[in-house]
Amino acid sequence: LSSSLPCRRSLPLGIGVWLPLQHGLAPAIGRRIRMPPPRPLEGRTVLFRSNAVHVQPENINEGTPNKICTTRFTLLTWLPLSLWTQFHRVANVYFLVVSITVLLPFSPVMPASTALPFVGVLLWTALKDLYEDRKRKQDDDQVNMNNCIRYNFETSEFVAIDWQEVLCGDLILCVPDDIFPADMLVVGGEGGRAFISTMNLDGETNLKERRPPAVCSALAPEPSLAVDEPHAQAAHLVKTLLMQEGLTADFEAPCAPLGQMNGTVKFADLSRKSTHTLTEMKVNSDSVICHENFVPRGCKLQQTSWMLGLVAYTCPDSKVWLNTSQVEVKTSNLQVALNRCVLGLVTTLFIFCLYAAMLGQVVGTDDEAVEYPKKFIIYWIILYQIVPVSLYVVFEMVKLILGRSINKDPQMCADGVYAIARTSDLVEELGQVEHVFSDKTGTLTQNEMRFARCYVGKDDLGEFRDLPTPGLDDALAKAQSKPPGVKIARKVMLDSGHELYRDVQDFFLCLATCHDVQVELNAETGAPEFSGSSADEVAFLEASHQVGVSMQSRAALPGSAGATLRIVMPAGATLAADVLCMIPFDSDRKRMTVVCKIDNQILCVTKGADTTMEPLCRCIEGHVQEQLRVYAKLGLRTLVIARKVLTEKEFEAWRVEYEAARSAPGKEKDQLMAECASKMECSLDFCGLTAIEDRLQDGVPEAVAKLNAMNIHVWMLTGDKTETAVEIAKSCNLITGDQPIVRLADASSTEHALKMLEEAHRDICAGPCRSRKALVLDGAFMLFVARLQEEAPGPEDLLTQTAMSAAACVCCRLSPKQKRSLVEMVKAAGAGRITLAIGDGANDVAMIQGAHVGVAVRGREGTQAVQACDVAIAQFRFLVPLLQCHGRRAYRRVSLYLCYFIYKHVALAVGDMLWAHQDNFRGRIGYPDWLSSAYPIVFTTLPVLVIIVCDEDLPDAVALRMPSLYSMGQKRVHFNAMVFVSWILSGLWHGGLAWLLPSLVVDNGKLDSDLDNDFWTASLVSFTLVMAHVSLRLWLVSMSAFSKFTLGILLFCVIDYLVVVLVLGHTALGNFMQPQLEGIPFDLFQSSKAVLAVFLTPFALLLDFVAYKLMKFFYPTELDKVRRMYYYNKVSPTQPAEEIGRAPSELQSPSIISYAVF
């Protein structure tokens, strides 16, 4: 039955889901995509010849390749496909089989009473599918009918077309705010470059620079002074370059990775003048193209008056579609428990049907013999509703409503950003979390970098931050002079005789050149405003500007991928730095390199993590290592800045090798590029250290302390160095000041790592202060453990035991893969422990997807984490109300739903089981079949839905002050074997009482004929008692028993039931549907025995009431204790927690005892 669960819908992974549907970039979550007929991914060649464009192979442009279609079906295929999808659930197949068997001539119930409710559920789902599909069709049409501007080769002008008409090889003109309809190669633009916004793609707000390939940039015609209109400029470029010189673009087969956009561009009919230009600029006639020359579908042109793009890949071949894939479906443990419960009920039903059919053959009291298989089917039809048809539908509705409540919670809103529950299927697991794995940067911290300090030569230049001075108000603080570090650096660079003059100037010049940040001058003040994908780099440039080394502009360098930076020095001189080559940062290299030319001197400038940079530098002395430790203890992030001077000959030799590597195909290219980078990044001279502050988010220390008080183990997983991570852990209360720390870091070998692990295990698991010790480990140690595990099993289990026994765990220098491996390690060893991973960036996606519940912080590192998560929140501190309020309540409510829904159907089924014995297993029904069919949908669904969803145990303010409440989910208090069995026994007791008493008092327990009024009167009394019992039981377990919505919905349930009974008993329609009940309702009220049974039997539930309340009093749960204190001790939500948390013995007052019993 596992497939019958309403599992979380598959989430497209990657950039395909990062894009709003209105931009036509990707399917909405969970959509089935219907694209043009599939074809193998293949390369293509675009040739411009004789005022026309030719594309090879020709089948690339068959049909409408840029048209999207996310609809699942047409009007003709809607119903068949919807039903086909619904019958993939085993539960629906089960009810279909039952609906078919009731059509058999020996069926004891009317077919309509069984089939119609099931048909109604199927039709409701089908109509919902149709509505959603029509909405998708509207969205698709909106995207496909977007306009763009294409060059018409016949008329030699640009014309407007729809996106769905775009073909490979088209030339598309884009103006500001235009969205790109396909993946395009930039062949021209204002100033030889284009700025694009990728916010729709990755959530980053900074602009990215894209430029034409080197050969196109070198041969681009000068802008015509007579024409400044974008259409004319672009048309001039097409005529004078692309057509006249014969552009040929070869694109490799499309691939999913964002950084791989490979191919070559050349001109087949180069003129002598163009050849001379390329030779003079040292540009190859065949230019390699990469992702920096492409603009992806869905991004937007910004701050560029025009850009001309050549369509390379249309919709099915674009990056966004190729990155749309399926991720592992997560299923909550309560869904699994429900599945097992249903399987148990079906097994019980199967056994009882075997038993009843067997006794029916033995007793043999039927008027005519019934074969054993028929008897088995008869009893299966009678009792099939022990698994209610509405079970999974209502289950999905309950969780959907609980998920929506997360989205609207004002206490989890910051700056207008609310939480988002991207799936409601895991909402109850938020109330059972025992391990939280948290990223550091952007999750615990703000990811707003401030340049704090720097170390140049052998000196720390001082503080660069505007720190508040005690005793000064805000006005005086703003008026005070610049930070001391800024003043010292400016003073040194203005004194050419100072011993640090050259070192400090070179250091800040390195910061001003080694980056890919864009700059724009403020129109009013003229001050530079920096924007970039790296917050660190922006902080470096702002600090450089403060000390007088200020980048003022960044202009494209014709004929290359480089740029010219205009930098103003402290004395007022202006330098031009030509960036000749840039080797970008990635998570494997952990460094970035720029080769630039300043004053005819070629420099290689590299910045990176200290562990990465140390082997690349000629010598990093001991005082540098000591300063790194000092900065780390201050909680500052550090980078090493280094450089070296190259000769022209060295650089040219390296550039030839580098260009050859860029032209290499496939995987060989990555290897050759890495080798070229390592040849350049060696024998570097140390320039200095940077120290960046990333401040904690508001409320993080309090949130971590509250999570610890909730008995949740918090682990911090980060890529930062050990000392920095430990200091951040201390500042956020993860590690207290006097807490002993056991370190598993800086291991030198596998033997050393094993020895350290064994000592740590003894120290933490058997030490005198086991519960107080914190564990710190690094990524290198994890690698050693992995190698040991490969040699012989055991070390990983030892590490798991050690880490899970520690009071806190800080893991440093981890890669994204190692983060996920730690999460999976705890999941595997946790024996049902629920894990939660929280992060904010792309490097946290693996961890988020690996945990039971993934939470994303909607920060500054794009939306990758948000699109991969289950719940997104604005700040880390909102994790506390998410778990303590929404998660805790959801666990209790979903648990109650599962127990109650199964209980009420057991109570109904007991009557038919008892009647089978009374009737000597003739195979006749005990309850009117239309009432039985209405029981799960019409009578009992709405009350349980309303009460469970709206029932509030405590105000949020009180719950947040009582972290001990959360342990109920961790201990599975509300749903376990004992609780489930107690509900089943309660169902047997209530159902048995409801059947036996009327059967023995009102009737003789025999059905003399199909229209025996006494029997059907007793049956109606019994059914009425079942309704009364299950309604009273629901009222009994309600936390707000006397609230308006609880009493109101139960009253509505009574009225609803009475109306249905009167319709069935006293109308022509009712006589047709249920002839056995004709006149029975009024007869019931004329029978004193029946009336007494209806009104007196429910008093037997006083036994349940007293037992339930005594249990609550003598064996109270944490929730019971807090509710007593809140409601009868007049506890205010603002009262100090220590007053709220008094011992239960202090609360044994007469009023409390009265509350507990009554």
Coordinates of N, CA, C and O in Angstrom, one line a residue, residues 1014-1112:
D1014 N -38.7 -4.1 13.5 CA -38.1 -4.1 14.8 C -36.5 -4.1 14.6 O -35.8 -3.5 15.3
F1015 N -36.1 -5.0 13.7 CA -34.7 -5.1 13.5 C -34.1 -3.8 13.0 O -33.1 -3.3 13.5
W1016 N -34.8 -3.2 12.0 CA -34.2 -2.0 11.4 C -34.3 -0.8 12.3 O -33.5 0.2 12.3
T1017 N -35.3 -0.8 13.2 CA -35.3 0.2 14.3 C -34.1 0.1 15.2 O -33.5 1.0 15.6
A1018 N -33.9 -1.2 15.6 CA -32.7 -1.4 16.5 C -31.4 -1.1 15.7 O -30.5 -0.5 16.3
S1019 N -31.4 -1.4 14.4 CA -30.2 -1.0 13.6 C -30.0 0.5 13.6 O -28.9 1.0 13.7
L1020 N -31.1 1.2 13.4 CA -31.0 2.7 13.3 C -30.6 3.2 14.7 O -29.8 4.2 14.8
V1021 N -31.1 2.6 15.8 CA -30.7 3.1 17.1 C -29.2 2.8 17.3 O -28.4 3.7 17.8
S1022 N -28.7 1.7 16.8 CA -27.3 1.3 17.0 C -26.4 2.3 16.2 O -25.4 2.8 16.6
F1023 N -26.9 2.6 14.9 CA -26.1 3.5 14.1 C -26.1 4.9 14.8 O -25.0 5.6 14.8
T1024 N -27.2 5.3 15.3 CA -27.3 6.6 16.0 C -26.3 6.6 17.2 O -25.6 7.6 17.4
L1025 N -26.2 5.5 17.9 CA -25.3 5.4 19.0 C -23.9 5.5 18.6 O -23.0 6.1 19.3
V1026 N -23.6 4.8 17.5 CA -22.2 4.9 16.9 C -21.9 6.4 16.6 O -20.8 6.9 17.0
M1027 N -22.8 7.1 16.0 CA -22.6 8.5 15.7 C -22.4 9.3 17.0 O -21.5 10.2 17.1
A1028 N -23.2 9.0 18.1 CA -23.1 9.7 19.3 C -21.7 9.4 20.0 O -21.0 10.3 20.5
H1029 N -21.3 8.1 20.0 CA -20.1 7.7 20.6 C -18.9 8.4 20.0 O -18.0 8.9 20.7
V1030 N -18.8 8.3 18.7 CA -17.6 8.8 18.0 C -17.6 10.4 18.1 O -16.5 11.0 18.2
S1031 N -18.7 11.0 18.1 CA -18.8 12.5 18.3 C -18.4 12.9 19.7 O -17.6 13.8 19.9
L1032 N -18.9 12.1 20.7 CA -18.5 12.4 22.1 C -17.0 12.2 22.3 O -16.3 12.9 23.1
R1033 N -16.5 11.1 21.7 CA -15.1 10.8 21.8 C -14.2 11.9 21.2 O -13.2 12.3 21.8
L1034 N -14.7 12.5 20.1 CA -13.9 13.6 19.5 C -14.0 14.8 20.4 O -13.0 15.5 20.5
W1035 N -15.2 15.1 21.0 CA -15.3 16.2 21.9 C -14.4 16.0 23.1 O -13.8 17.0 23.6
L1036 N -14.3 14.8 23.6 CA -13.5 14.5 24.8 C -12.0 14.8 24.6 O -11.4 15.3 25.5
V1037 N -11.5 14.4 23.4 CA -10.1 14.7 23.1 C -9.8 16.0 22.6 O -8.6 16.4 22.4
S1038 N -10.8 16.8 22.4 CA -10.6 18.2 21.9 C -9.9 19.1 23.0 O -10.3 19.0 24.1
M1039 N -9.0 19.9 22.6 CA -8.3 20.8 23.5 C -9.2 22.0 23.8 O -9.0 22.7 24.8
S1040 N -10.1 22.3 22.9 CA -11.0 23.4 23.1 C -12.5 22.9 23.1 O -13.2 23.2 22.2
A1041 N -12.8 22.1 24.1 CA -14.1 21.4 24.1 C -15.3 22.3 24.1 O -16.3 21.9 23.5
F1042 N -15.2 23.4 24.7 CA -16.3 24.3 24.8 C -16.2 25.6 23.9 O -16.9 26.5 24.1
S1043 N -15.4 25.5 23.0 CA -15.2 26.6 22.1 C -16.4 26.6 21.1 O -17.1 25.6 20.9
K1044 N -16.6 27.7 20.5 CA -17.8 27.9 19.5 C -17.6 27.0 18.3 O -18.6 26.3 17.9
F1045 N -16.4 26.9 17.8 CA -16.3 26.0 16.6 C -16.4 24.6 16.9 O -16.9 23.8 16.1
T1046 N -16.0 24.1 18.1 CA -16.1 22.7 18.5 C -17.6 22.3 18.7 O -18.1 21.4 18.1
L1047 N -18.3 23.1 19.5 CA -19.7 22.8 19.7 C -20.5 23.0 18.5 O -21.5 22.3 18.2
G1048 N -20.1 24.0 17.7 CA -20.9 24.4 16.5 C -20.8 23.3 15.5 O -21.8 22.9 14.9
I1049 N -19.6 22.7 15.2 CA -19.5 21.7 14.2 C -20.1 20.4 14.6 O -20.6 19.6 13.8
L1050 N -20.1 20.1 15.9 CA -20.7 18.9 16.4 C -22.2 19.0 16.3 O -22.9 18.0 16.0
L1051 N -22.8 20.2 16.6 CA -24.2 20.4 16.4 C -24.6 20.3 15.0 O -25.6 19.7 14.6
F1052 N -23.8 20.8 14.1 CA -24.0 20.7 12.6 C -24.0 19.2 12.2 O -24.9 18.8 11.4
C1053 N -23.1 18.5 12.8 CA -23.1 17.0 12.5 C -24.4 16.3 12.9 O -24.9 15.5 12.2
V1054 N -24.9 16.7 14.1 CA -26.2 16.1 14.6 C -27.3 16.5 13.6 O -28.1 15.6 13.2
I1055 N -27.4 17.7 13.2 CA -28.5 18.2 12.3 C -28.3 17.5 11.0 O -29.3 17.1 10.4
D1056 N -27.1 17.4 10.5 CA -26.9 16.8 9.2 C -27.3 15.3 9.2 O -28.0 14.9 8.3
Y1057 N -27.0 14.7 10.3 CA -27.4 13.2 10.4 C -29.0 13.1 10.5 O -29.5 12.2 9.8
L1058 N -29.6 13.9 11.3 CA -31.1 13.9 11.4 C -31.7 14.1 10.0 O -32.7 13.5 9.7
V1059 N -31.2 15.1 9.3 CA -31.8 15.4 8.0 C -31.7 14.2 7.0 O -32.7 13.8 6.4
V1060 N -30.5 13.6 7.0 CA -30.3 12.4 6.1 C -31.3 11.3 6.5 O -31.9 10.6 5.7
V1061 N -31.4 11.0 7.8 CA -32.2 9.9 8.3 C -33.7 10.2 7.9 O -34.4 9.3 7.5
L1062 N -34.1 11.4 8.1 CA -35.5 11.8 7.8 C -35.8 11.7 6.3 O -36.8 11.2 5.9
V1063 N -34.8 12.1 5.5 CA -35.0 11.9 4.0 C -35.1 10.5 3.6 O -35.9 10.1 2.8
L1064 N -34.2 9.6 4.2 CA -34.2 8.2 3.9 C -35.5 7.5 4.4 O -36.0 6.6 3.8
G1065 N -36.0 8.0 5.5 CA -37.2 7.3 6.1 C -38.5 7.8 5.7 O -39.5 7.1 5.8
H1066 N -38.6 9.1 5.2 CA -39.9 9.6 5.0 C -40.1 10.4 3.7 O -40.9 11.4 3.7
T1067 N -39.3 10.1 2.7 CA -39.5 10.7 1.4 C -39.5 9.6 0.3 O -39.0 8.5 0.6
A1068 N -40.0 10.0 -0.8 CA -40.0 9.0 -1.9 C -38.6 8.6 -2.3 O -38.3 7.4 -2.7
L1069 N -37.7 9.6 -2.4 CA -36.3 9.3 -2.8 C -35.7 8.4 -1.8 O -35.0 7.4 -2.1
G1070 N -36.0 8.6 -0.5 CA -35.4 7.7 0.6 C -36.0 6.3 0.5 O -35.2 5.4 0.6
N1071 N -37.3 6.2 0.2 CA -37.9 4.9 0.1 C -37.3 4.1 -1.1 O -37.2 2.9 -1.1
F1072 N -36.9 4.9 -2.2 CA -36.3 4.2 -3.3 C -34.9 3.8 -3.0 O -34.4 2.7 -3.4
M1073 N -34.1 4.6 -2.3 CA -32.7 4.4 -2.0 C -32.6 3.3 -0.8 O -31.8 2.4 -0.9
Q1074 N -33.4 3.5 0.2 CA -33.3 2.6 1.4 C -34.7 2.2 1.9 O -35.2 2.7 2.9
P1075 N -35.3 1.2 1.2 CA -36.7 0.8 1.5 C -36.8 0.3 2.9 O -37.9 0.3 3.6
Q1076 N -35.7 -0.3 3.5 CA -35.8 -0.9 4.8 C -36.1 0.2 5.9 O -36.6 -0.1 7.0
L1077 N -35.8 1.5 5.6 CA -36.0 2.5 6.6 C -37.3 3.2 6.5 O -37.5 4.2 7.1
E1078 N -38.1 2.8 5.6 CA -39.4 3.5 5.4 C -40.2 3.6 6.7 O -40.6 2.6 7.3
G1079 N -40.4 4.8 7.2 CA -41.2 5.0 8.4 C -40.5 4.7 9.7 O -41.0 5.0 10.8
I1080 N -39.3 4.2 9.6 CA -38.5 3.8 10.8 C -38.2 5.0 11.7 O -38.3 4.9 13.0
P1081 N -37.7 6.2 11.3 CA -37.3 7.2 12.2 C -38.4 7.6 13.1 O -38.2 7.8 14.3
F1082 N -39.7 7.8 12.6 CA -40.8 8.2 13.5 C -41.2 7.1 14.4 O -41.5 7.3 15.6
D1083 N -41.1 5.8 13.9 CA -41.4 4.7 14.8 C -40.4 4.6 15.9 O -40.7 4.2 17.0
L1084 N -39.2 5.0 15.7 CA -38.1 5.0 16.7 C -38.5 5.8 17.9 O -38.4 5.4 19.0
F1085 N -39.0 7.0 17.6 CA -39.4 8.0 18.7 C -40.7 7.6 19.4 O -41.0 8.1 20.4
Q1086 N -41.4 6.6 18.8 CA -42.6 6.2 19.4 C -42.3 4.9 20.3 O -43.2 4.5 21.0
S1087 N -41.1 4.4 20.2 CA -40.7 3.3 21.0 C -40.0 3.7 22.2 O -38.9 4.3 22.1
S1088 N -40.5 3.5 23.4 CA -39.8 3.9 24.6 C -38.5 3.2 24.8 O -37.5 3.8 25.2
K1089 N -38.4 1.9 24.4 CA -37.1 1.2 24.5 C -36.1 1.9 23.6 O -34.9 2.1 24.0
A1090 N -36.5 2.2 22.4 CA -35.5 2.8 21.5 C -35.0 4.2 22.0 O -33.9 4.5 21.9
V1091 N -36.0 5.0 22.5 CA -35.7 6.3 23.0 C -34.7 6.2 24.2 O -33.7 6.9 24.3
L1092 N -35.0 5.3 25.1 CA -34.2 5.1 26.2 C -32.8 4.7 25.8 O -31.8 5.1 26.4
A1093 N -32.7 3.8 24.9 CA -31.4 3.3 24.4 C -30.6 4.4 23.8 O -29.4 4.5 24.0
V1094 N -31.3 5.3 23.0 CA -30.6 6.4 22.3 C -30.0 7.4 23.4 O -28.9 7.8 23.2
F1095 N -30.8 7.7 24.4 CA -30.4 8.8 25.3 C -29.7 8.3 26.5 O -29.0 9.1 27.2
L1096 N -29.8 7.0 26.9 CA -29.2 6.5 28.1 C -27.8 5.8 27.8 O -26.9 5.9 28.6
T1097 N -27.8 5.2 26.7 CA -26.5 4.4 26.4 C -25.3 5.3 26.4 O -24.2 4.9 26.9
P1098 N -25.3 6.5 25.8 CA -24.1 7.3 25.8 C -23.6 7.6 27.2 O -22.4 8.0 27.3
F1099 N -24.4 7.5 28.2 CA -23.9 7.7 29.6 C -22.9 6.7 30.0 O -22.1 6.9 30.9
A1100 N -22.9 5.6 29.3 CA -21.8 4.6 29.6 C -20.4 5.1 29.3 O -19.4 4.7 29.8
L1101 N -20.4 6.2 28.4 CA -19.1 6.8 28.1 C -18.6 7.6 29.3 O -17.4 8.1 29.2
L1102 N -19.4 7.8 30.3 CA -18.8 8.4 31.6 C -17.6 7.6 32.1 O -16.7 8.2 32.7
L1103 N -17.6 6.3 31.8 CA -16.5 5.5 32.2 C -15.2 6.0 31.5 O -14.1 6.1 32.0
D1104 N -15.4 6.2 30.2 CA -14.3 6.7 29.4 C -13.8 8.1 29.9 O -12.6 8.4 30.0
F1105 N -14.8 8.9 30.2 CA -14.6 10.3 30.6 C -13.7 10.3 31.9 O -12.7 10.9 32.0
V1106 N -14.2 9.5 32.9 CA -13.5 9.4 34.2 C -12.1 8.8 34.0 O -11.1 9.4 34.5
A1107 N -12.0 7.7 33.2 CA -10.7 7.1 33.0 C -9.7 8.0 32.3 O -8.6 8.1 32.7
Y1108 N -10.3 8.7 31.3 CA -9.4 9.7 30.5 C -8.9 10.8 31.4 O -7.7 11.1 31.4
K1109 N -9.8 11.4 32.3 CA -9.4 12.5 33.1 C -8.5 12.1 34.2 O -7.5 12.8 34.6
L1110 N -8.7 10.9 34.8 CA -7.8 10.4 35.8 C -6.4 10.1 35.3 O -5.4 10.4 35.9
M1111 N -6.4 9.6 34.1 CA -5.1 9.3 33.4 C -4.4 10.7 33.2 O -3.2 10.8 33.4
K1112 N -5.1 11.7 32.8 CA -4.5 13.0 32.6 C -4.0 13.6 33.9 O -3.0 14.3 34.0

